mmCIF file of C-alpha atoms in Angstrom:
data_model
loop_
_atom_site.group_PDB
_atom_site.id
_atom_site.type_symbol
_atom_site.label_atom_id
_atom_site.label_comp_id
_atom_site.label_asym_id
_atom_site.label_seq_id
_atom_site.Cartn_x
_atom_site.Cartn_y
_atom_site.Cartn_z
ATOM 1 C CA MET A 1 45.167 -34.929 5.212
ATOM 2 C CA LYS A 2 41.569 -36.155 5.547
ATOM 3 C CA LYS A 3 41.506 -34.826 9.104
ATOM 4 C CA ILE A 4 42.625 -31.375 7.918
ATOM 5 C CA ARG A 5 39.927 -31.341 5.211
ATOM 6 C CA PHE A 6 37.308 -32.353 7.746
ATOM 7 C CA LEU A 7 38.352 -29.585 10.152
ATOM 8 C CA PHE A 8 38.370 -27.061 7.307
ATOM 9 C CA ALA A 9 34.828 -28.093 6.326
ATOM 10 C CA LEU A 10 33.673 -27.652 9.910
ATOM 11 C CA VAL A 11 35.173 -24.152 10.061
ATOM 12 C CA VAL A 12 33.475 -23.133 6.794
ATOM 13 C CA LEU A 13 30.132 -24.526 8.001
ATOM 14 C CA ALA A 14 30.476 -22.676 11.302
ATOM 15 C CA VAL A 15 31.185 -19.394 9.484
ATOM 16 C CA LEU A 16 28.175 -19.853 7.214
ATOM 17 C CA LEU A 17 25.860 -20.640 10.113
ATOM 18 C CA THR A 18 27.229 -17.718 12.118
ATOM 19 C CA ASN A 19 26.660 -15.292 9.235
ATOM 20 C CA CYS A 20 23.168 -16.633 8.698
ATOM 21 C CA THR A 21 22.234 -16.190 12.351
ATOM 22 C CA ASN A 22 23.892 -12.780 12.712
ATOM 23 C CA LYS A 23 21.878 -11.351 9.833
ATOM 24 C CA SER A 24 18.879 -11.368 12.143
ATOM 25 C CA ASP A 25 20.632 -10.924 15.475
ATOM 26 C CA GLU A 26 22.559 -7.810 14.460
ATOM 27 C CA TYR A 27 19.664 -6.084 12.715
ATOM 28 C CA ILE A 28 18.141 -3.135 14.577
ATOM 29 C CA ASP A 29 14.572 -2.364 13.551
ATOM 30 C CA PRO A 30 13.021 1.000 14.479
ATOM 31 C CA ARG A 31 9.885 -0.864 15.584
ATOM 32 C CA GLY A 32 11.716 -2.702 18.360
ATOM 33 C CA THR A 33 13.986 -5.604 19.180
ATOM 34 C CA ASP A 34 11.342 -8.243 18.464
ATOM 35 C CA TYR A 35 11.484 -7.420 14.729
ATOM 36 C CA ALA A 36 13.892 -9.177 12.380
ATOM 37 C CA GLY A 37 13.475 -7.121 9.201
ATOM 38 C CA SER A 38 12.002 -8.435 5.969
ATOM 39 C CA GLU A 39 15.371 -9.334 4.464
ATOM 40 C CA SER A 40 15.726 -12.066 7.071
ATOM 41 C CA CYS A 41 12.687 -13.791 5.520
ATOM 42 C CA ILE A 42 14.464 -14.470 2.230
ATOM 43 C CA GLN A 43 16.645 -17.126 3.878
ATOM 44 C CA CYS A 44 13.710 -19.554 4.064
ATOM 45 C CA HIS A 45 10.968 -17.909 1.998
ATOM 46 C CA GLN A 46 12.758 -16.786 -1.132
ATOM 47 C CA THR A 47 9.845 -17.353 -3.521
ATOM 48 C CA GLN A 48 7.344 -15.442 -1.387
ATOM 49 C CA TYR A 49 9.831 -12.669 -0.656
ATOM 50 C CA GLU A 50 10.793 -12.079 -4.281
ATOM 51 C CA SER A 51 7.147 -12.071 -5.322
ATOM 52 C CA ALA A 52 6.146 -9.666 -2.557
ATOM 53 C CA PHE A 53 9.154 -7.426 -3.244
ATOM 54 C CA HIS A 54 7.698 -6.520 -6.649
ATOM 55 C CA SER A 55 4.131 -6.068 -5.408
ATOM 56 C CA SER A 56 2.181 -2.862 -4.845
ATOM 57 C CA HIS A 57 2.080 -3.633 -1.125
ATOM 58 C CA PHE A 58 5.859 -3.618 -0.874
ATOM 59 C CA LYS A 59 6.028 -0.490 -3.050
ATOM 60 C CA ALA A 60 3.212 1.413 -1.341
ATOM 61 C CA SER A 61 5.921 3.927 -0.489
ATOM 62 C CA ALA A 62 9.522 4.203 -1.619
ATOM 63 C CA PRO A 63 12.464 6.589 -1.642
ATOM 64 C CA ALA A 64 12.302 8.982 -4.598
ATOM 65 C CA THR A 65 15.066 7.561 -6.761
ATOM 66 C CA LYS A 66 15.211 7.469 -10.546
ATOM 67 C CA GLU A 67 14.656 3.715 -10.373
ATOM 68 C CA ASN A 68 11.436 4.055 -8.376
ATOM 69 C CA ILE A 69 9.751 7.069 -9.935
ATOM 70 C CA LEU A 70 7.162 6.546 -12.675
ATOM 71 C CA GLY A 71 6.984 9.940 -14.381
ATOM 72 C CA HIS A 72 8.872 11.464 -17.296
ATOM 73 C CA PHE A 73 11.759 13.923 -16.886
ATOM 74 C CA THR A 74 12.484 14.525 -20.566
ATOM 75 C CA ASN A 75 11.596 17.678 -22.500
ATOM 76 C CA GLY A 76 8.068 17.664 -23.825
ATOM 77 C CA LYS A 77 6.824 15.226 -21.182
ATOM 78 C CA ASN A 78 7.907 16.890 -17.956
ATOM 79 C CA THR A 79 5.953 20.168 -17.875
ATOM 80 C CA PHE A 80 2.668 21.146 -16.270
ATOM 81 C CA VAL A 81 1.251 24.510 -17.403
ATOM 82 C CA TYR A 82 -0.768 26.553 -14.887
ATOM 83 C CA ASP A 83 -1.225 29.656 -17.064
ATOM 84 C CA LYS A 84 0.618 31.556 -19.780
ATOM 85 C CA ASP A 85 3.161 32.844 -17.250
ATOM 86 C CA THR A 86 3.432 29.942 -14.805
ATOM 87 C CA LYS A 87 4.613 26.391 -15.304
ATOM 88 C CA LEU A 88 5.966 23.522 -13.200
ATOM 89 C CA VAL A 89 8.778 21.396 -14.606
ATOM 90 C CA MET A 90 9.974 17.988 -13.419
ATOM 91 C CA GLU A 91 13.777 18.214 -13.425
ATOM 92 C CA GLU A 92 16.764 16.054 -12.554
ATOM 93 C CA ARG A 93 19.576 17.936 -10.809
ATOM 94 C CA ASN A 94 22.750 16.245 -9.562
ATOM 95 C CA ASP A 95 21.067 12.840 -9.206
ATOM 96 C CA SER A 96 18.086 14.370 -7.343
ATOM 97 C CA LEU A 97 14.604 15.006 -8.698
ATOM 98 C CA TYR A 98 12.634 18.241 -8.308
ATOM 99 C CA GLN A 99 9.381 19.973 -9.125
ATOM 100 C CA VAL A 100 10.426 23.476 -10.189
ATOM 101 C CA VAL A 101 8.079 26.442 -10.606
ATOM 102 C CA TYR A 102 8.884 29.029 -13.258
ATOM 103 C CA LYS A 103 7.243 32.448 -13.535
ATOM 104 C CA ASN A 104 7.789 34.346 -16.784
ATOM 105 C CA GLY A 105 10.689 32.047 -17.557
ATOM 106 C CA LYS A 106 12.460 32.578 -14.217
ATOM 107 C CA GLU A 107 12.765 29.945 -11.484
ATOM 108 C CA VAL A 108 10.670 30.844 -8.441
ATOM 109 C CA LYS A 109 11.072 27.779 -6.219
ATOM 110 C CA ALA A 110 12.141 24.135 -6.367
ATOM 111 C CA TYR A 111 11.021 21.292 -4.122
ATOM 112 C CA PRO A 112 12.596 17.819 -4.103
ATOM 113 C CA PHE A 113 10.913 14.479 -4.670
ATOM 114 C CA GLU A 114 11.813 12.635 -1.446
ATOM 115 C CA ILE A 115 9.047 10.072 -0.822
ATOM 116 C CA LEU A 116 6.951 8.259 -3.411
ATOM 117 C CA PHE A 117 3.482 6.897 -2.662
ATOM 118 C CA GLY A 118 1.928 4.247 -4.903
ATOM 119 C CA THR A 119 3.016 2.462 -8.050
ATOM 120 C CA LYS A 120 0.134 0.452 -9.497
ATOM 121 C CA HIS A 121 -2.339 3.053 -10.793
ATOM 122 C CA ALA A 122 -0.707 6.355 -9.932
ATOM 123 C CA GLN A 123 2.125 7.856 -7.931
ATOM 124 C CA THR A 124 2.163 10.975 -5.800
ATOM 125 C CA SER A 125 5.193 12.422 -4.054
ATOM 126 C CA ALA A 126 6.241 14.347 -0.970
ATOM 127 C CA TYR A 127 9.109 16.353 0.446
ATOM 128 C CA TRP A 128 10.363 16.818 3.999
ATOM 129 C CA LYS A 129 10.347 20.137 5.871
ATOM 130 C CA ASN A 130 10.993 20.468 9.618
ATOM 131 C CA HIS A 131 9.965 16.865 10.438
ATOM 132 C CA PHE A 132 6.748 17.139 8.423
ATOM 133 C CA THR A 133 5.983 15.890 4.936
ATOM 134 C CA TYR A 134 4.150 17.864 2.255
ATOM 135 C CA GLU A 135 2.582 16.571 -0.925
ATOM 136 C CA LEU A 136 3.897 17.889 -4.226
ATOM 137 C CA PRO A 137 1.172 19.472 -6.393
ATOM 138 C CA VAL A 138 1.675 17.314 -9.491
ATOM 139 C CA SER A 139 1.387 13.499 -9.591
ATOM 140 C CA TYR A 140 1.797 10.831 -12.248
ATOM 141 C CA TYR A 141 -1.150 8.788 -13.551
ATOM 142 C CA LYS A 142 -0.735 5.579 -15.516
ATOM 143 C CA SER A 143 -4.175 5.879 -17.107
ATOM 144 C CA ILE A 144 -2.996 8.908 -19.110
ATOM 145 C CA ASN A 145 0.744 8.130 -18.985
ATOM 146 C CA SER A 146 1.339 11.709 -17.929
ATOM 147 C CA TRP A 147 1.612 14.236 -15.107
ATOM 148 C CA ALA A 148 -1.518 15.886 -13.724
ATOM 149 C CA THR A 149 -2.711 17.595 -10.549
ATOM 150 C CA SER A 150 -2.354 15.675 -7.310
ATOM 151 C CA PRO A 151 -5.785 14.753 -5.856
ATOM 152 C CA GLY A 152 -7.626 17.880 -4.724
ATOM 153 C CA TYR A 153 -4.995 20.296 -6.017
ATOM 154 C CA SER A 154 -5.638 23.387 -8.144
ATOM 155 C CA ALA A 155 -4.832 23.369 -11.858
ATOM 156 C CA THR A 156 -4.246 27.118 -11.842
ATOM 157 C CA ILE A 157 -2.151 27.787 -8.703
ATOM 158 C CA PRO A 158 0.903 25.745 -7.585
ATOM 159 C CA ASN A 159 0.688 24.826 -3.904
ATOM 160 C CA PHE A 160 3.387 23.099 -1.853
ATOM 161 C CA GLU A 161 1.904 23.492 1.628
ATOM 162 C CA ARG A 162 -0.474 20.541 2.045
ATOM 163 C CA GLU A 163 0.790 18.429 4.917
ATOM 164 C CA ILE A 164 0.534 14.655 4.696
ATOM 165 C CA ASP A 165 -1.173 13.144 7.727
ATOM 166 C CA LYS A 166 0.490 10.286 9.569
ATOM 167 C CA GLU A 167 -2.502 8.065 8.764
ATOM 168 C CA CYS A 168 -1.361 8.124 5.136
ATOM 169 C CA PHE A 169 1.925 6.578 6.246
ATOM 170 C CA ALA A 170 0.040 4.043 8.352
ATOM 171 C CA CYS A 171 -1.279 2.390 5.175
ATOM 172 C CA HIS A 172 1.639 3.160 2.873
ATOM 173 C CA SER A 173 4.585 2.264 5.100
ATOM 174 C CA SER A 174 5.523 -0.199 7.815
ATOM 175 C CA ASN A 175 6.698 2.344 10.354
ATOM 176 C CA ILE A 176 7.294 5.989 11.091
ATOM 177 C CA ALA A 177 7.590 7.237 14.644
ATOM 178 C CA SER A 178 6.151 10.305 16.363
ATOM 179 C CA ARG A 179 5.535 11.199 19.982
ATOM 180 C CA TYR A 180 2.940 9.505 22.167
ATOM 181 C CA VAL A 181 1.250 10.577 25.371
ATOM 182 C CA THR A 182 -0.922 8.455 27.663
ATOM 183 C CA THR A 183 -3.927 10.162 29.203
ATOM 184 C CA SER A 184 -4.957 8.761 32.570
ATOM 185 C CA SER A 185 -6.942 9.591 35.660
ATOM 186 C CA ASP A 186 -6.820 7.923 39.093
ATOM 187 C CA SER A 187 -4.340 5.370 37.764
ATOM 188 C CA ILE A 188 -6.776 4.259 35.039
ATOM 189 C CA THR A 189 -5.422 4.571 31.536
ATOM 190 C CA PHE A 190 -8.102 5.578 29.053
ATOM 191 C CA MET A 191 -6.353 5.875 25.731
ATOM 192 C CA THR A 192 -2.957 6.279 24.134
ATOM 193 C CA MET A 193 -3.008 9.305 21.856
ATOM 194 C CA GLU A 194 -0.465 10.304 19.242
ATOM 195 C CA VAL A 195 1.075 13.733 19.489
ATOM 196 C CA GLU A 196 2.092 14.464 15.924
ATOM 197 C CA GLU A 197 4.511 17.290 16.644
ATOM 198 C CA PHE A 198 6.943 15.708 14.244
ATOM 199 C CA MET A 199 7.770 12.552 12.351
ATOM 200 C CA ASN A 200 11.239 11.081 12.470
ATOM 201 C CA LYS A 201 12.386 10.225 8.940
ATOM 202 C CA LYS A 202 15.077 7.908 10.338
ATOM 203 C CA THR A 203 12.377 5.597 11.684
ATOM 204 C CA MET A 204 10.541 5.206 8.385
ATOM 205 C CA LEU A 205 10.260 1.762 6.819
ATOM 206 C CA TYR A 206 9.039 2.034 3.240
ATOM 207 C CA GLY A 207 6.193 -0.096 1.922
ATOM 208 C CA ILE A 208 4.146 -2.821 3.579
ATOM 209 C CA ASP A 209 6.730 -5.390 4.579
ATOM 210 C CA CYS A 210 6.490 -9.008 5.733
ATOM 211 C CA GLU A 211 6.270 -8.204 9.437
ATOM 212 C CA ARG A 212 3.520 -5.634 8.936
ATOM 213 C CA CYS A 213 1.218 -8.512 7.979
ATOM 214 C CA HIS A 214 2.753 -11.432 9.877
ATOM 215 C CA GLY A 215 3.849 -9.683 13.054
ATOM 216 C CA PRO A 216 7.290 -9.433 14.698
ATOM 217 C CA ALA A 217 9.542 -12.224 13.436
ATOM 218 C CA LYS A 218 12.803 -12.066 15.396
ATOM 219 C CA LYS A 219 11.956 -15.074 17.579
ATOM 220 C CA HIS A 220 10.557 -16.954 14.564
ATOM 221 C CA VAL A 221 13.789 -16.463 12.608
ATOM 222 C CA GLN A 222 15.981 -17.462 15.534
ATOM 223 C CA THR A 223 13.945 -20.599 16.220
ATOM 224 C CA HIS A 224 13.961 -21.865 12.638
ATOM 225 C CA LEU A 225 17.633 -21.106 12.045
ATOM 226 C CA LYS A 226 18.447 -23.073 15.196
ATOM 227 C CA PHE A 227 16.051 -25.912 14.307
ATOM 228 C CA PRO A 228 15.887 -25.952 10.472
ATOM 229 C CA ASP A 229 14.004 -29.263 10.373
ATOM 230 C CA LEU A 230 10.906 -27.833 12.034
ATOM 231 C CA LYS A 231 7.952 -28.259 9.678
ATOM 232 C CA ILE A 232 5.374 -26.170 11.545
ATOM 233 C CA ALA A 233 5.975 -22.415 11.687
ATOM 234 C CA GLN A 234 6.773 -21.198 15.188
ATOM 235 C CA ASP A 235 6.403 -17.730 16.724
ATOM 236 C CA ILE A 236 4.791 -16.102 13.676
ATOM 237 C CA VAL A 237 1.269 -15.346 12.466
ATOM 238 C CA ALA A 238 0.297 -17.713 9.653
ATOM 239 C CA PHE A 239 -2.888 -16.558 7.930
ATOM 240 C CA LYS A 240 -4.027 -20.138 7.384
ATOM 241 C CA ASN A 241 -4.430 -20.369 11.157
ATOM 242 C CA LEU A 242 -6.604 -17.243 11.431
ATOM 243 C CA ASN A 243 -10.387 -17.375 11.324
ATOM 244 C CA ARG A 244 -12.343 -15.549 8.639
ATOM 245 C CA GLN A 245 -12.926 -12.356 10.626
ATOM 246 C CA GLN A 246 -9.284 -12.127 11.650
ATOM 247 C CA LYS A 247 -8.192 -12.398 8.017
ATOM 248 C CA ILE A 248 -10.717 -9.766 6.982
ATOM 249 C CA ASP A 249 -9.662 -7.403 9.762
ATOM 250 C CA ALA A 250 -6.012 -7.655 8.728
ATOM 251 C CA CYS A 251 -6.910 -6.476 5.218
ATOM 252 C CA ALA A 252 -9.633 -4.055 6.304
ATOM 253 C CA LEU A 253 -7.097 -2.206 8.455
ATOM 254 C CA CYS A 254 -6.150 -0.302 5.296
ATOM 255 C CA HIS A 255 -8.904 -1.271 2.872
ATOM 256 C CA SER A 256 -12.000 -0.025 4.711
ATOM 257 C CA GLY A 257 -11.595 3.734 4.434
ATOM 258 C CA ASN A 258 -11.038 6.444 7.038
ATOM 259 C CA ALA A 259 -14.602 7.291 8.059
ATOM 260 C CA LYS A 260 -14.457 5.611 11.476
ATOM 261 C CA MET A 261 -13.073 7.127 14.681
ATOM 262 C CA LYS A 262 -9.503 6.064 15.410
ATOM 263 C CA LEU A 263 -8.857 4.627 18.865
ATOM 264 C CA LYS A 264 -5.291 3.465 18.319
ATOM 265 C CA SER A 265 -2.685 3.875 15.608
ATOM 266 C CA ARG A 266 -2.798 1.405 12.725
ATOM 267 C CA PHE A 267 0.917 0.884 13.273
ATOM 268 C CA LYS A 268 0.137 -0.861 16.559
ATOM 269 C CA PHE A 269 -2.179 -3.422 14.945
ATOM 270 C CA ARG A 270 -1.018 -7.035 14.904
ATOM 271 C CA PRO A 271 -2.615 -9.706 12.693
ATOM 272 C CA GLY A 272 -5.123 -11.687 14.710
ATOM 273 C CA GLU A 273 -6.355 -8.671 16.656
ATOM 274 C CA LYS A 274 -9.834 -7.156 16.336
ATOM 275 C CA LEU A 275 -10.217 -4.108 14.134
ATOM 276 C CA THR A 276 -12.959 -2.860 16.477
ATOM 277 C CA ASP A 277 -10.245 -2.324 19.098
ATOM 278 C CA TYR A 278 -8.686 0.233 16.769
ATOM 279 C CA PHE A 279 -11.690 1.941 15.155
ATOM 280 C CA MET A 280 -15.285 2.613 16.130
ATOM 281 C CA GLU A 281 -18.285 4.009 14.277
ATOM 282 C CA ARG A 282 -18.803 7.748 14.601
ATOM 283 C CA SER A 283 -21.988 9.105 16.118
ATOM 284 C CA GLY A 284 -24.800 10.006 13.768
ATOM 285 C CA THR A 285 -25.854 8.121 10.675
ATOM 286 C CA PRO A 286 -22.839 7.167 8.579
ATOM 287 C CA ASP A 287 -23.255 6.607 4.852
ATOM 288 C CA THR A 288 -22.898 2.849 4.584
ATOM 289 C CA VAL A 289 -24.386 2.637 1.104
ATOM 290 C CA ASN A 290 -22.297 4.904 -1.107
ATOM 291 C CA TYR A 291 -18.775 3.784 -0.368
ATOM 292 C CA ASP A 292 -16.244 5.301 -2.732
ATOM 293 C CA VAL A 293 -14.635 2.878 -5.151
ATOM 294 C CA HIS A 294 -11.200 4.130 -4.083
ATOM 295 C CA GLY A 295 -11.338 4.120 -0.317
ATOM 296 C CA ASN A 296 -13.384 1.207 0.988
ATOM 297 C CA GLN A 297 -12.969 -2.085 -0.828
ATOM 298 C CA MET A 298 -13.999 -4.041 2.263
ATOM 299 C CA GLY A 299 -17.196 -2.030 2.675
ATOM 300 C CA LEU A 300 -18.131 -2.637 -0.946
ATOM 301 C CA LEU A 301 -17.349 -6.357 -0.769
ATOM 302 C CA SER A 302 -19.431 -6.730 2.396
ATOM 303 C CA GLN A 303 -22.488 -5.453 0.471
ATOM 304 C CA SER A 304 -22.172 -8.248 -2.096
ATOM 305 C CA LYS A 305 -24.502 -11.240 -1.997
ATOM 306 C CA CYS A 306 -21.504 -13.481 -2.684
ATOM 307 C CA PHE A 307 -19.886 -12.318 0.530
ATOM 308 C CA LYS A 308 -23.061 -12.386 2.604
ATOM 309 C CA LYS A 309 -23.993 -15.924 1.565
ATOM 310 C CA SER A 310 -20.545 -17.466 1.814
ATOM 311 C CA PRO A 311 -19.278 -18.475 5.278
ATOM 312 C CA THR A 312 -15.686 -18.660 4.034
ATOM 313 C CA MET A 313 -15.209 -15.892 1.465
ATOM 314 C CA ASP A 314 -12.554 -13.346 2.383
ATOM 315 C CA CYS A 315 -10.113 -11.097 0.516
ATOM 316 C CA MET A 316 -7.695 -13.953 -0.125
ATOM 317 C CA SER A 317 -10.374 -15.977 -1.865
ATOM 318 C CA CYS A 318 -9.487 -13.873 -4.906
ATOM 319 C CA HIS A 319 -6.211 -12.140 -4.021
ATOM 320 C CA ASN A 320 -2.729 -13.359 -3.223
ATOM 321 C CA PRO A 321 -1.345 -10.654 -0.906
ATOM 322 C CA HIS A 322 2.191 -11.482 -2.064
ATOM 323 C CA GLN A 323 1.292 -10.517 -5.642
ATOM 324 C CA ASP A 324 -0.492 -7.742 -7.478
ATOM 325 C CA ALA A 325 -3.985 -8.477 -8.748
ATOM 326 C CA SER A 326 -3.794 -10.406 -11.986
ATOM 327 C CA GLN A 327 -4.319 -8.455 -15.202
ATOM 328 C CA ASN A 328 -5.802 -11.607 -16.717
ATOM 329 C CA LEU A 329 -9.448 -11.051 -15.811
ATOM 330 C CA GLY A 330 -10.295 -14.525 -17.042
ATOM 331 C CA SER A 331 -8.421 -15.986 -14.078
ATOM 332 C CA TYR A 332 -11.038 -14.529 -11.748
ATOM 333 C CA SER A 333 -13.823 -16.173 -13.752
ATOM 334 C CA LYS A 334 -12.547 -19.564 -12.615
ATOM 335 C CA ILE A 335 -12.964 -18.431 -9.014
ATOM 336 C CA CYS A 336 -16.472 -17.155 -9.736
ATOM 337 C CA MET A 337 -17.468 -20.349 -11.529
ATOM 338 C CA SER A 338 -16.380 -22.486 -8.595
ATOM 339 C CA CYS A 339 -19.639 -21.337 -6.970
ATOM 340 C CA HIS A 340 -21.734 -20.255 -9.965
ATOM 341 C CA GLN A 341 -21.480 -23.223 -12.326
ATOM 342 C CA GLN A 342 -25.258 -23.467 -12.723
ATOM 343 C CA THR A 343 -25.883 -19.754 -13.175
ATOM 344 C CA LYS A 344 -27.764 -18.848 -16.357
ATOM 345 C CA HIS A 345 -27.782 -15.382 -17.868
ATOM 346 C CA LYS A 346 -30.983 -13.695 -18.954
ATOM 347 C CA ALA A 347 -31.920 -13.836 -22.612
ATOM 348 C CA ALA A 348 -31.295 -10.103 -23.026
ATOM 349 C CA THR A 349 -27.792 -10.472 -21.612
ATOM 350 C CA VAL A 350 -26.995 -13.405 -23.892
ATOM 351 C CA LYS A 351 -28.031 -11.332 -26.912
ATOM 352 C CA THR A 352 -25.964 -8.353 -25.799
ATOM 353 C CA LEU A 353 -22.693 -10.084 -24.954
ATOM 354 C CA SER A 354 -20.609 -12.671 -26.759
ATOM 355 C CA LYS A 355 -20.219 -16.208 -25.421
ATOM 356 C CA THR A 356 -16.520 -15.560 -24.834
ATOM 357 C CA MET A 357 -17.313 -12.520 -22.734
ATOM 358 C CA LEU A 358 -19.875 -14.412 -20.685
ATOM 359 C CA ALA A 359 -17.592 -17.372 -20.065
ATOM 360 C CA ASN A 360 -14.288 -15.648 -19.441
ATOM 361 C CA ASN A 361 -14.954 -12.219 -18.028
ATOM 362 C CA CYS A 362 -17.268 -12.260 -15.045
ATOM 363 C CA VAL A 363 -15.378 -9.352 -13.479
ATOM 364 C CA GLU A 364 -15.910 -6.913 -16.340
ATOM 365 C CA CYS A 365 -19.679 -7.171 -15.946
ATOM 366 C CA HIS A 366 -20.122 -7.866 -12.242
ATOM 367 C CA MET A 367 -17.255 -5.729 -10.862
ATOM 368 C CA PRO A 368 -17.012 -2.929 -13.446
ATOM 369 C CA LYS A 369 -14.685 0.039 -13.228
ATOM 370 C CA GLN A 370 -16.295 3.079 -11.657
ATOM 371 C CA ASP A 371 -15.222 6.684 -11.213
ATOM 372 C CA SER A 372 -13.993 7.704 -7.778
ATOM 373 C CA LYS A 373 -15.858 10.620 -6.217
ATOM 374 C CA ALA A 374 -12.858 11.322 -3.990
ATOM 375 C CA ILE A 375 -10.073 11.431 -6.570
ATOM 376 C CA TYR A 376 -9.956 13.279 -9.875
ATOM 377 C CA PHE A 377 -7.302 15.300 -11.690
ATOM 378 C CA GLN A 378 -6.513 17.769 -14.480
ATOM 379 C CA GLN A 379 -3.637 17.814 -16.935
ATOM 380 C CA SER A 380 -3.582 21.619 -17.162
ATOM 381 C CA ASN A 381 -5.766 24.622 -16.394
ATOM 382 C CA LYS A 382 -7.462 24.220 -19.775
ATOM 383 C CA ALA A 383 -7.944 20.482 -19.666
ATOM 384 C CA PRO A 384 -11.228 19.001 -18.438
ATOM 385 C CA ILE A 385 -11.366 17.163 -15.121
ATOM 386 C CA THR A 386 -10.410 13.515 -15.558
ATOM 387 C CA SER A 387 -11.957 10.787 -13.446
ATOM 388 C CA TYR A 388 -9.871 8.286 -11.522
ATOM 389 C CA SER A 389 -11.447 4.911 -12.207
ATOM 390 C CA LEU A 390 -11.050 1.702 -10.254
ATOM 391 C CA ARG A 391 -12.798 -1.648 -10.279
ATOM 392 C CA THR A 392 -15.545 -1.839 -7.681
ATOM 393 C CA HIS A 393 -15.467 -4.608 -5.097
ATOM 394 C CA LYS A 394 -19.240 -4.667 -4.824
ATOM 395 C CA ILE A 395 -20.067 -7.789 -6.777
ATOM 396 C CA GLY A 396 -23.473 -7.322 -8.364
ATOM 397 C CA ILE A 397 -25.605 -7.009 -11.475
ATOM 398 C CA TYR A 398 -24.834 -3.885 -13.504
ATOM 399 C CA PRO A 399 -26.049 -2.649 -16.890
ATOM 400 C CA ALA A 400 -24.469 -4.734 -19.639
ATOM 401 C CA VAL A 401 -21.308 -3.359 -21.172
ATOM 402 C CA LYS A 402 -21.289 -3.718 -24.940
ATOM 403 C CA LYS A 403 -18.108 -5.153 -26.429
#
């Protein structure tokens, strides 16, 4: 009887181990056979995975389901008015979501929500047509808890023909494939260029997943499932092993704007590589002073004295990439005070601000919210233009904000 129980236990263990291994081995990733898929990470990194799964990185893009969309679809909250005859209504039809244009009360055209971009501050959407994606003209903004024009769109004329460039996907998704061609002469390859004749929706991986930041993980998963007692991570990029510039480059890939000339697709970047191999400065005199608060967090941070004087400061000095930025601004003050314990405010500042503000809210004064010059929106053709505000990453001294 004991022998039978022992054999049964061995069979169960073998099945469990087989299932665990096959989860990675049987997975086919559109990026290639050296990828394991983010779900394979949960087997050993459950805490990090579950945290990242709810982050803005992971939700940088998502399928347009009712669970993922931010905006309202109920009467009174789902209509954008262009003029007295024209309106756009957000509607749910047979478990699908649409932006529907009505002219004089009659439906003119309806376009589906198919891809969602963003979740933290705002969310814009797109639909597919002939292997291209097009942005819908109305987006949702958390700052006003309402629908308004998508960035750069008219508040008087509905437009559904603005194509979304593949570079948008390169920072909002982990993969989407198009055609490539290699230009060469005399057997010397100069550059690999993308031919964006189409994008294959079947190859899209939504959001910024684990392997986008840590590199292909198939071999890593196989090694650690085979040798579970290994204490040092094998065959994977661990950020603690990267130098400062490598860490910065990994973040700057998508947080340093689009002003530079692209040499290679962002999708090809692997953590640990040099960003200068992917982008180069354009000729002429680029504006390196007035970075927009929306597009170039790395450029703004690099202008800060804190960054210039510290040999170790990088993005992860303040941010955990597996989590969204904390809404508790006081938590950042502790990071600031780790270097600025002896800092004394000027007498005028002390008179203007309360002691609580000075002690617990460094960010509000030294990284204030600023209006983006690139993004703004309107709620209707009669509403004034509304600014899209974000916290600047240029740490500095700004006029005191009265509280």
